mmCIF file of C-alpha atoms in Angstrom:
data_model
loop_
_atom_site.group_PDB
_atom_site.id
_atom_site.type_symbol
_atom_site.label_atom_id
_atom_site.label_comp_id
_atom_site.label_asym_id
_atom_site.label_seq_id
_atom_site.Cartn_x
_atom_site.Cartn_y
_atom_site.Cartn_z
ATOM 1 C CA MET A 225 108.506 133.437 110.764
ATOM 2 C CA LYS A 226 111.494 131.753 112.354
ATOM 3 C CA ILE A 227 109.185 129.733 114.628
ATOM 4 C CA LEU A 228 107.077 128.641 111.636
ATOM 5 C CA SER A 229 110.230 127.697 109.754
ATOM 6 C CA ASN A 230 111.452 125.536 112.650
ATOM 7 C CA ILE A 231 108.054 123.853 112.901
ATOM 8 C CA TYR A 232 108.105 123.110 109.161
ATOM 9 C CA ILE A 233 111.622 121.647 109.374
ATOM 10 C CA LYS A 234 110.629 119.447 112.338
ATOM 11 C CA HIS A 235 107.559 118.300 110.428
ATOM 12 C CA CYS A 236 109.667 117.327 107.412
ATOM 13 C CA ILE A 237 112.138 115.445 109.591
ATOM 14 C CA LEU A 238 109.362 113.531 111.372
ATOM 15 C CA THR A 239 107.717 112.696 108.056
ATOM 16 C CA PHE A 240 111.011 111.382 106.678
ATOM 17 C CA ILE A 241 111.616 109.296 109.809
ATOM 18 C CA PHE A 242 108.086 107.882 109.609
ATOM 19 C CA LEU A 243 108.426 106.932 105.938
ATOM 20 C CA ALA A 244 111.845 105.392 106.569
ATOM 21 C CA PHE A 245 110.329 103.385 109.420
ATOM 22 C CA ILE A 246 107.490 102.133 107.211
ATOM 23 C CA VAL A 247 109.864 101.060 104.426
ATOM 24 C CA THR A 248 112.215 99.376 106.909
ATOM 25 C CA LYS A 249 109.351 97.507 108.549
ATOM 26 C CA SER A 250 108.035 96.466 105.133
ATOM 27 C CA LEU A 251 111.407 95.118 104.047
ATOM 28 C CA SER A 252 111.862 93.354 107.373
ATOM 29 C CA TYR A 253 108.435 91.757 107.102
ATOM 30 C CA ALA A 254 109.044 90.770 103.491
ATOM 31 C CA LYS A 255 112.353 89.152 104.341
ATOM 32 C CA ASP A 256 110.743 86.985 107.024
ATOM 33 C CA ASN A 257 107.619 86.045 105.068
ATOM 34 C CA GLN A 258 106.918 84.435 101.743
ATOM 35 C CA LEU A 259 105.468 86.332 98.823
ATOM 36 C CA ASN A 260 103.075 84.063 96.922
ATOM 37 C CA VAL A 261 103.321 84.867 93.221
ATOM 38 C CA SER A 262 101.643 83.397 90.171
ATOM 39 C CA VAL A 263 102.046 83.276 86.409
ATOM 40 C CA PRO A 264 99.900 81.349 83.876
ATOM 41 C CA ASN A 265 100.502 77.618 84.171
ATOM 42 C CA PHE A 266 101.364 76.939 80.553
ATOM 43 C CA PRO A 267 104.484 77.462 78.424
ATOM 44 C CA PRO A 268 106.265 79.606 77.475
ATOM 45 C CA PHE A 269 105.238 81.672 80.500
ATOM 46 C CA ASN A 270 105.909 79.239 83.360
ATOM 47 C CA SER A 271 108.371 76.863 81.659
ATOM 48 C CA PHE A 272 109.251 75.155 78.376
ATOM 49 C CA ASN A 273 108.063 71.667 77.440
ATOM 50 C CA GLU A 274 111.473 70.793 76.001
ATOM 51 C CA ASN A 275 113.205 71.489 79.303
ATOM 52 C CA LYS A 276 111.122 71.550 82.487
ATOM 53 C CA HIS A 277 114.037 73.087 84.391
ATOM 54 C CA CYS A 278 114.095 76.055 82.021
ATOM 55 C CA LYS A 279 112.233 79.021 83.473
ATOM 56 C CA GLY A 280 109.430 80.564 81.481
ATOM 57 C CA ALA A 281 109.493 84.140 80.209
ATOM 58 C CA SER A 282 107.031 85.408 82.839
ATOM 59 C CA VAL A 283 108.973 83.749 85.666
ATOM 60 C CA LEU A 284 112.161 85.498 84.541
ATOM 61 C CA ALA A 285 110.336 88.822 84.251
ATOM 62 C CA ILE A 286 108.882 88.705 87.744
ATOM 63 C CA GLN A 287 112.188 87.574 89.252
ATOM 64 C CA ALA A 288 113.878 90.564 87.616
ATOM 65 C CA VAL A 289 111.338 92.913 89.208
ATOM 66 C CA LEU A 290 111.670 91.396 92.673
ATOM 67 C CA GLU A 291 115.446 90.885 92.559
ATOM 68 C CA LYS A 292 116.395 93.953 94.629
ATOM 69 C CA LEU A 293 113.462 93.827 97.053
ATOM 70 C CA ASN A 294 115.037 91.181 99.269
ATOM 71 C CA VAL A 295 111.830 89.141 99.491
ATOM 72 C CA SER A 296 111.347 85.406 99.705
ATOM 73 C CA ILE A 297 109.047 84.277 96.899
ATOM 74 C CA GLU A 298 107.320 81.107 95.823
ATOM 75 C CA ILE A 299 105.836 80.886 92.356
ATOM 76 C CA PHE A 300 102.569 79.030 91.826
ATOM 77 C CA PRO A 301 101.755 78.466 88.136
ATOM 78 C CA TYR A 302 97.943 78.532 88.075
ATOM 79 C CA PRO A 303 95.267 78.483 85.364
ATOM 80 C CA TYR A 304 94.182 81.999 84.465
ATOM 81 C CA ALA A 305 90.800 81.712 86.171
ATOM 82 C CA ARG A 306 92.362 80.461 89.393
ATOM 83 C CA ILE A 307 94.884 83.306 89.404
ATOM 84 C CA LEU A 308 92.059 85.845 89.386
ATOM 85 C CA HIS A 309 90.135 83.980 92.100
ATOM 86 C CA SER A 310 93.218 83.545 94.298
ATOM 87 C CA LEU A 311 94.049 87.256 94.099
ATOM 88 C CA LYS A 312 90.519 88.008 95.295
ATOM 89 C CA THR A 313 90.710 85.605 98.237
ATOM 90 C CA GLY A 314 94.261 86.537 99.208
ATOM 91 C CA GLU A 315 95.688 83.089 98.531
ATOM 92 C CA LEU A 316 98.032 84.910 96.143
ATOM 93 C CA ASP A 317 99.832 88.153 96.883
ATOM 94 C CA LEU A 318 100.943 88.959 93.367
ATOM 95 C CA ALA A 319 100.528 87.839 89.761
ATOM 96 C CA LEU A 320 102.101 88.805 86.460
ATOM 97 C CA ILE A 321 99.397 88.642 83.801
ATOM 98 C CA LEU A 322 97.840 90.758 81.084
ATOM 99 C CA HIS A 323 96.006 93.693 82.643
ATOM 100 C CA ASN A 324 92.622 92.377 83.750
ATOM 101 C CA SER A 325 89.828 94.753 84.790
ATOM 102 C CA ARG A 326 87.711 91.890 86.195
ATOM 103 C CA ILE A 327 89.592 92.214 89.476
ATOM 104 C CA ASP A 328 90.106 95.987 89.625
ATOM 105 C CA ASN A 329 88.272 96.141 92.971
ATOM 106 C CA ASP A 330 90.519 93.494 94.500
ATOM 107 C CA VAL A 331 93.991 94.395 93.268
ATOM 108 C CA VAL A 332 96.317 97.289 92.657
ATOM 109 C CA TYR A 333 97.571 97.175 89.097
ATOM 110 C CA ILE A 334 101.271 98.036 88.687
ATOM 111 C CA GLY A 335 102.272 98.424 85.087
ATOM 112 C CA PRO A 336 102.998 98.140 82.381
ATOM 113 C CA LEU A 337 106.101 96.012 82.735
ATOM 114 C CA SER A 338 105.927 95.026 79.069
ATOM 115 C CA LEU A 339 103.524 94.976 76.135
ATOM 116 C CA SER A 340 102.103 91.922 74.410
ATOM 117 C CA LYS A 341 101.018 91.883 70.800
ATOM 118 C CA ILE A 342 97.530 90.386 70.534
ATOM 119 C CA ILE A 343 96.711 88.410 67.407
ATOM 120 C CA LEU A 344 93.932 86.172 66.130
ATOM 121 C CA LEU A 345 94.972 83.057 64.227
ATOM 122 C CA THR A 346 92.845 81.408 61.577
ATOM 123 C CA PRO A 347 93.422 78.415 59.280
ATOM 124 C CA SER A 348 95.273 79.146 56.063
ATOM 125 C CA GLY A 349 92.034 79.134 54.058
ATOM 126 C CA ILE A 350 90.465 81.962 56.094
ATOM 127 C CA SER A 351 91.654 85.548 55.814
ATOM 128 C CA ILE A 352 90.680 88.266 58.308
ATOM 129 C CA ARG A 353 91.181 91.786 56.953
ATOM 130 C CA CYS A 354 89.179 93.827 59.453
ATOM 131 C CA TYR A 355 87.331 93.352 62.735
ATOM 132 C CA ASN A 356 83.970 92.780 61.036
ATOM 133 C CA ASP A 357 85.444 89.736 59.294
ATOM 134 C CA LEU A 358 85.524 88.013 62.686
ATOM 135 C CA TYR A 359 81.768 87.465 62.429
ATOM 136 C CA GLN A 360 82.345 84.912 59.696
ATOM 137 C CA LEU A 361 84.145 82.650 62.191
ATOM 138 C CA LYS A 362 82.082 79.851 63.723
ATOM 139 C CA ASN A 363 84.098 79.374 66.929
ATOM 140 C CA ILE A 364 86.942 81.388 68.490
ATOM 141 C CA ALA A 365 89.061 79.858 71.258
ATOM 142 C CA VAL A 366 89.742 82.203 74.193
ATOM 143 C CA ILE A 367 91.709 81.625 77.412
ATOM 144 C CA ARG A 368 89.160 81.449 80.228
ATOM 145 C CA HIS A 369 88.777 84.844 82.012
ATOM 146 C CA ALA A 370 91.683 86.435 80.132
ATOM 147 C CA GLN A 371 91.257 89.866 78.546
ATOM 148 C CA PHE A 372 92.946 90.684 75.235
ATOM 149 C CA ASN A 373 91.180 93.552 73.495
ATOM 150 C CA GLU A 374 88.381 95.736 74.858
ATOM 151 C CA GLN A 375 86.180 95.544 71.768
ATOM 152 C CA PHE A 376 86.662 91.799 71.442
ATOM 153 C CA ASP A 377 86.226 91.133 75.170
ATOM 154 C CA GLN A 378 82.880 92.944 75.264
ATOM 155 C CA ASP A 379 81.580 91.577 71.973
ATOM 156 C CA ASN A 380 78.895 89.054 72.915
ATOM 157 C CA THR A 381 77.842 88.449 69.317
ATOM 158 C CA LEU A 382 81.000 86.478 68.561
ATOM 159 C CA HIS A 383 80.880 82.766 69.337
ATOM 160 C CA LYS A 384 83.696 82.166 71.828
ATOM 161 C CA ILE A 385 84.840 78.874 73.323
ATOM 162 C CA THR A 386 86.874 79.034 76.524
ATOM 163 C CA VAL A 387 90.071 77.017 76.904
ATOM 164 C CA ASP A 388 92.698 76.673 79.628
ATOM 165 C CA SER A 389 95.859 77.060 77.542
ATOM 166 C CA TYR A 390 97.187 78.059 74.149
ATOM 167 C CA GLU A 391 98.215 74.464 73.508
ATOM 168 C CA GLN A 392 94.606 73.349 73.962
ATOM 169 C CA ALA A 393 93.417 76.165 71.675
ATOM 170 C CA ILE A 394 95.875 75.273 68.904
ATOM 171 C CA ASN A 395 94.916 71.595 69.251
ATOM 172 C CA MET A 396 91.320 72.559 68.637
ATOM 173 C CA LEU A 397 92.354 74.671 65.637
ATOM 174 C CA GLU A 398 94.269 71.736 64.168
ATOM 175 C CA MET A 399 91.258 69.452 64.615
ATOM 176 C CA ALA A 400 88.951 72.080 63.070
ATOM 177 C CA ARG A 401 86.906 72.386 66.252
ATOM 178 C CA VAL A 402 87.546 76.141 66.133
ATOM 179 C CA ASP A 403 88.431 78.378 63.209
ATOM 180 C CA GLY A 404 89.972 81.162 65.263
ATOM 181 C CA VAL A 405 92.282 81.535 68.279
ATOM 182 C CA ILE A 406 93.019 84.822 70.043
ATOM 183 C CA GLY A 407 95.957 85.477 72.331
ATOM 184 C CA SER A 408 99.480 86.719 72.932
ATOM 185 C CA LYS A 409 101.780 86.358 69.951
ATOM 186 C CA ILE A 410 104.527 84.486 71.804
ATOM 187 C CA GLY A 411 102.014 82.147 73.456
ATOM 188 C CA LEU A 412 100.430 81.220 70.140
ATOM 189 C CA GLU A 413 103.779 81.038 68.335
ATOM 190 C CA TYR A 414 105.122 78.589 70.895
ATOM 191 C CA ALA A 415 101.912 76.502 70.818
ATOM 192 C CA LEU A 416 102.174 76.223 67.024
ATOM 193 C CA ARG A 417 105.731 74.949 67.406
ATOM 194 C CA GLN A 418 104.577 72.312 69.842
ATOM 195 C CA GLN A 419 102.013 71.024 67.348
ATOM 196 C CA ASN A 420 104.495 71.149 64.428
ATOM 197 C CA MET A 421 102.119 73.481 62.638
ATOM 198 C CA ASP A 422 102.968 76.059 59.987
ATOM 199 C CA LEU A 423 104.462 79.148 61.642
ATOM 200 C CA SER A 424 103.397 81.259 58.662
ATOM 201 C CA LEU A 425 100.000 81.355 60.360
ATOM 202 C CA ILE A 426 101.580 83.956 62.654
ATOM 203 C CA SER A 427 102.506 86.335 59.844
ATOM 204 C CA ASN A 428 99.016 85.937 58.354
ATOM 205 C CA ALA A 429 97.248 86.533 61.671
ATOM 206 C CA PHE A 430 94.875 89.435 62.300
ATOM 207 C CA GLU A 431 96.376 91.940 64.737
ATOM 208 C CA LEU A 432 94.242 93.479 67.482
ATOM 209 C CA GLY A 433 96.882 95.813 68.911
ATOM 210 C CA THR A 434 98.839 95.424 72.140
ATOM 211 C CA LYS A 435 97.909 94.659 75.731
ATOM 212 C CA GLU A 436 99.719 95.734 78.880
ATOM 213 C CA LEU A 437 101.430 93.079 80.971
ATOM 214 C CA GLY A 438 101.798 94.076 84.605
ATOM 215 C CA LEU A 439 101.767 93.101 88.254
ATOM 216 C CA HIS A 440 98.456 92.607 90.046
ATOM 217 C CA LEU A 441 98.937 93.091 93.803
ATOM 218 C CA ALA A 442 96.120 91.819 96.031
ATOM 219 C CA LYS A 443 94.705 94.647 98.145
ATOM 220 C CA ASN A 444 94.275 92.347 101.140
ATOM 221 C CA SER A 445 97.851 91.063 100.872
ATOM 222 C CA SER A 446 100.100 91.666 103.865
ATOM 223 C CA PHE A 447 102.665 92.856 101.293
ATOM 224 C CA ILE A 448 100.552 95.836 100.228
ATOM 225 C CA THR A 449 103.054 98.093 102.011
ATOM 226 C CA LEU A 450 105.579 97.175 99.331
ATOM 227 C CA LEU A 451 103.505 99.005 96.722
ATOM 228 C CA PRO A 452 105.904 101.983 96.376
ATOM 229 C CA LEU A 453 108.912 99.682 96.002
ATOM 230 C CA LEU A 454 107.113 97.414 93.525
ATOM 231 C CA THR A 455 106.022 100.432 91.496
ATOM 232 C CA THR A 456 109.596 101.688 91.271
ATOM 233 C CA ALA A 457 110.900 98.221 90.392
ATOM 234 C CA VAL A 458 108.379 97.861 87.560
ATOM 235 C CA GLN A 459 109.268 101.292 86.197
ATOM 236 C CA ASP A 460 112.979 100.470 86.354
ATOM 237 C CA ASN A 461 112.523 97.174 84.502
ATOM 238 C CA TYR A 462 109.973 98.311 81.919
ATOM 239 C CA ARG A 463 110.737 97.604 78.297
ATOM 240 C CA GLN A 464 108.122 97.481 75.581
ATOM 241 C CA ASP A 465 109.393 94.122 74.335
ATOM 242 C CA LEU A 466 110.749 92.750 77.637
ATOM 243 C CA LEU A 467 108.711 89.527 77.581
ATOM 244 C CA TYR A 468 109.511 88.926 73.929
ATOM 245 C CA GLN A 469 113.239 89.345 74.577
ATOM 246 C CA LEU A 470 113.109 86.901 77.488
ATOM 247 C CA TYR A 471 111.177 84.433 75.361
ATOM 248 C CA GLN A 472 113.701 84.656 72.530
ATOM 249 C CA HIS A 473 116.582 84.207 74.973
ATOM 250 C CA GLN A 474 115.013 81.057 76.418
ATOM 251 C CA ILE A 475 114.222 79.686 72.979
ATOM 252 C CA LYS A 476 117.867 80.121 72.035
ATOM 253 C CA TYR A 477 119.480 78.708 75.173
ATOM 254 C CA CYS A 478 116.911 76.311 76.644
ATOM 255 C CA VAL A 479 115.102 74.657 73.790
ATOM 256 C CA THR A 480 117.379 71.904 72.594
ATOM 257 C CA ASN A 481 115.317 70.213 69.897
ATOM 258 C CA LYS A 482 115.858 71.140 66.280
ATOM 259 C CA LYS A 483 112.500 72.842 66.007
ATOM 260 C CA SER A 484 113.934 75.853 67.814
ATOM 261 C CA SER A 485 115.770 76.867 64.659
ATOM 262 C CA GLN A 486 112.422 77.324 62.924
ATOM 263 C CA VAL A 487 111.258 80.049 65.292
ATOM 264 C CA LYS A 488 111.346 83.387 63.547
ATOM 265 C CA SER A 489 109.832 86.595 64.749
ATOM 266 C CA THR A 490 108.089 89.016 62.428
ATOM 267 C CA ASP A 491 108.690 92.034 64.671
ATOM 268 C CA SER A 492 109.830 93.161 68.114
ATOM 269 C CA LEU A 493 106.628 92.705 70.091
ATOM 270 C CA ASN A 494 105.406 89.478 71.646
#
C-alpha cells in the first residue's frame, strides 16, 4: 500500500508539473504573439459615431476579459459574415459576438459573458402582440449571418432581408423599405438615435427573449491552449447586463452631442 501511495503521489506531482509547464508555455507564446480579435464593425459595439476615439461596448468587454492574460491583441472590426468566415479560416483567433451555431464545428464557444435582449422593431402603426403576428410583416431586416432567436432563425416562411448593420436596417425602416427590424436592443436603440427617430419604438417593440454573448475561439488558432484561462476569465467577468452597462457608461461619458440626454433604458438588459 505504501508503494502504491508513493506512486500516486509521484503521479500527481508529475501531472501538476506538466500542467504548469503547459500554462507557462501558453502564456509565453501569447506574450510574444498577437491575438487577432474581432467585434462587429458598427456602433455601438466597435465605436461611437460621435467620437471615433471612444471604444465601443464590445471592445471594452473583450479587453476586460483579456486584461489579466498578458496577451498582445489587435482588434479587427469586421462585418458579421466576415467574422464567421475568418474564424473558420483561422484569420481570426477570437471574436465576441452573439452565440452562433453556424460555426460550432470550427470554434469553441466560451460563454456567456453577457446577455442581450432581442427585440423586433416595427413602425408606430404596426403592433406585434405574439410571434404569429410577424407573418403580417412584408419585409424584416436581419444582420447577415447573425442569429437572434432559434424559432425566428429557422423560420423560412418569414420574408427576411439581410443587411450589414443596424444603421442600414433602421434607414430602411425609416424609408419604409422594411416594416420590421430584429436585433440587439442596444444596437437598435443606438441606431434610432443616429437617425433622430422616436425612441418610443423601443418600448413598443416585440421581445423575443435574450441571446448569449460570448467568445468564439477558433479551433485551429495557435492560442487554443489558452482555453482554460479564457474560460476562467469569462466566468470571472460575467454579468447578465455587462454589455448594457458598458454601453450606458460610454453613452454618458463619450457621446457629447445633446441627443445623448434622450437615451433612456426601459430595463436592465441590452
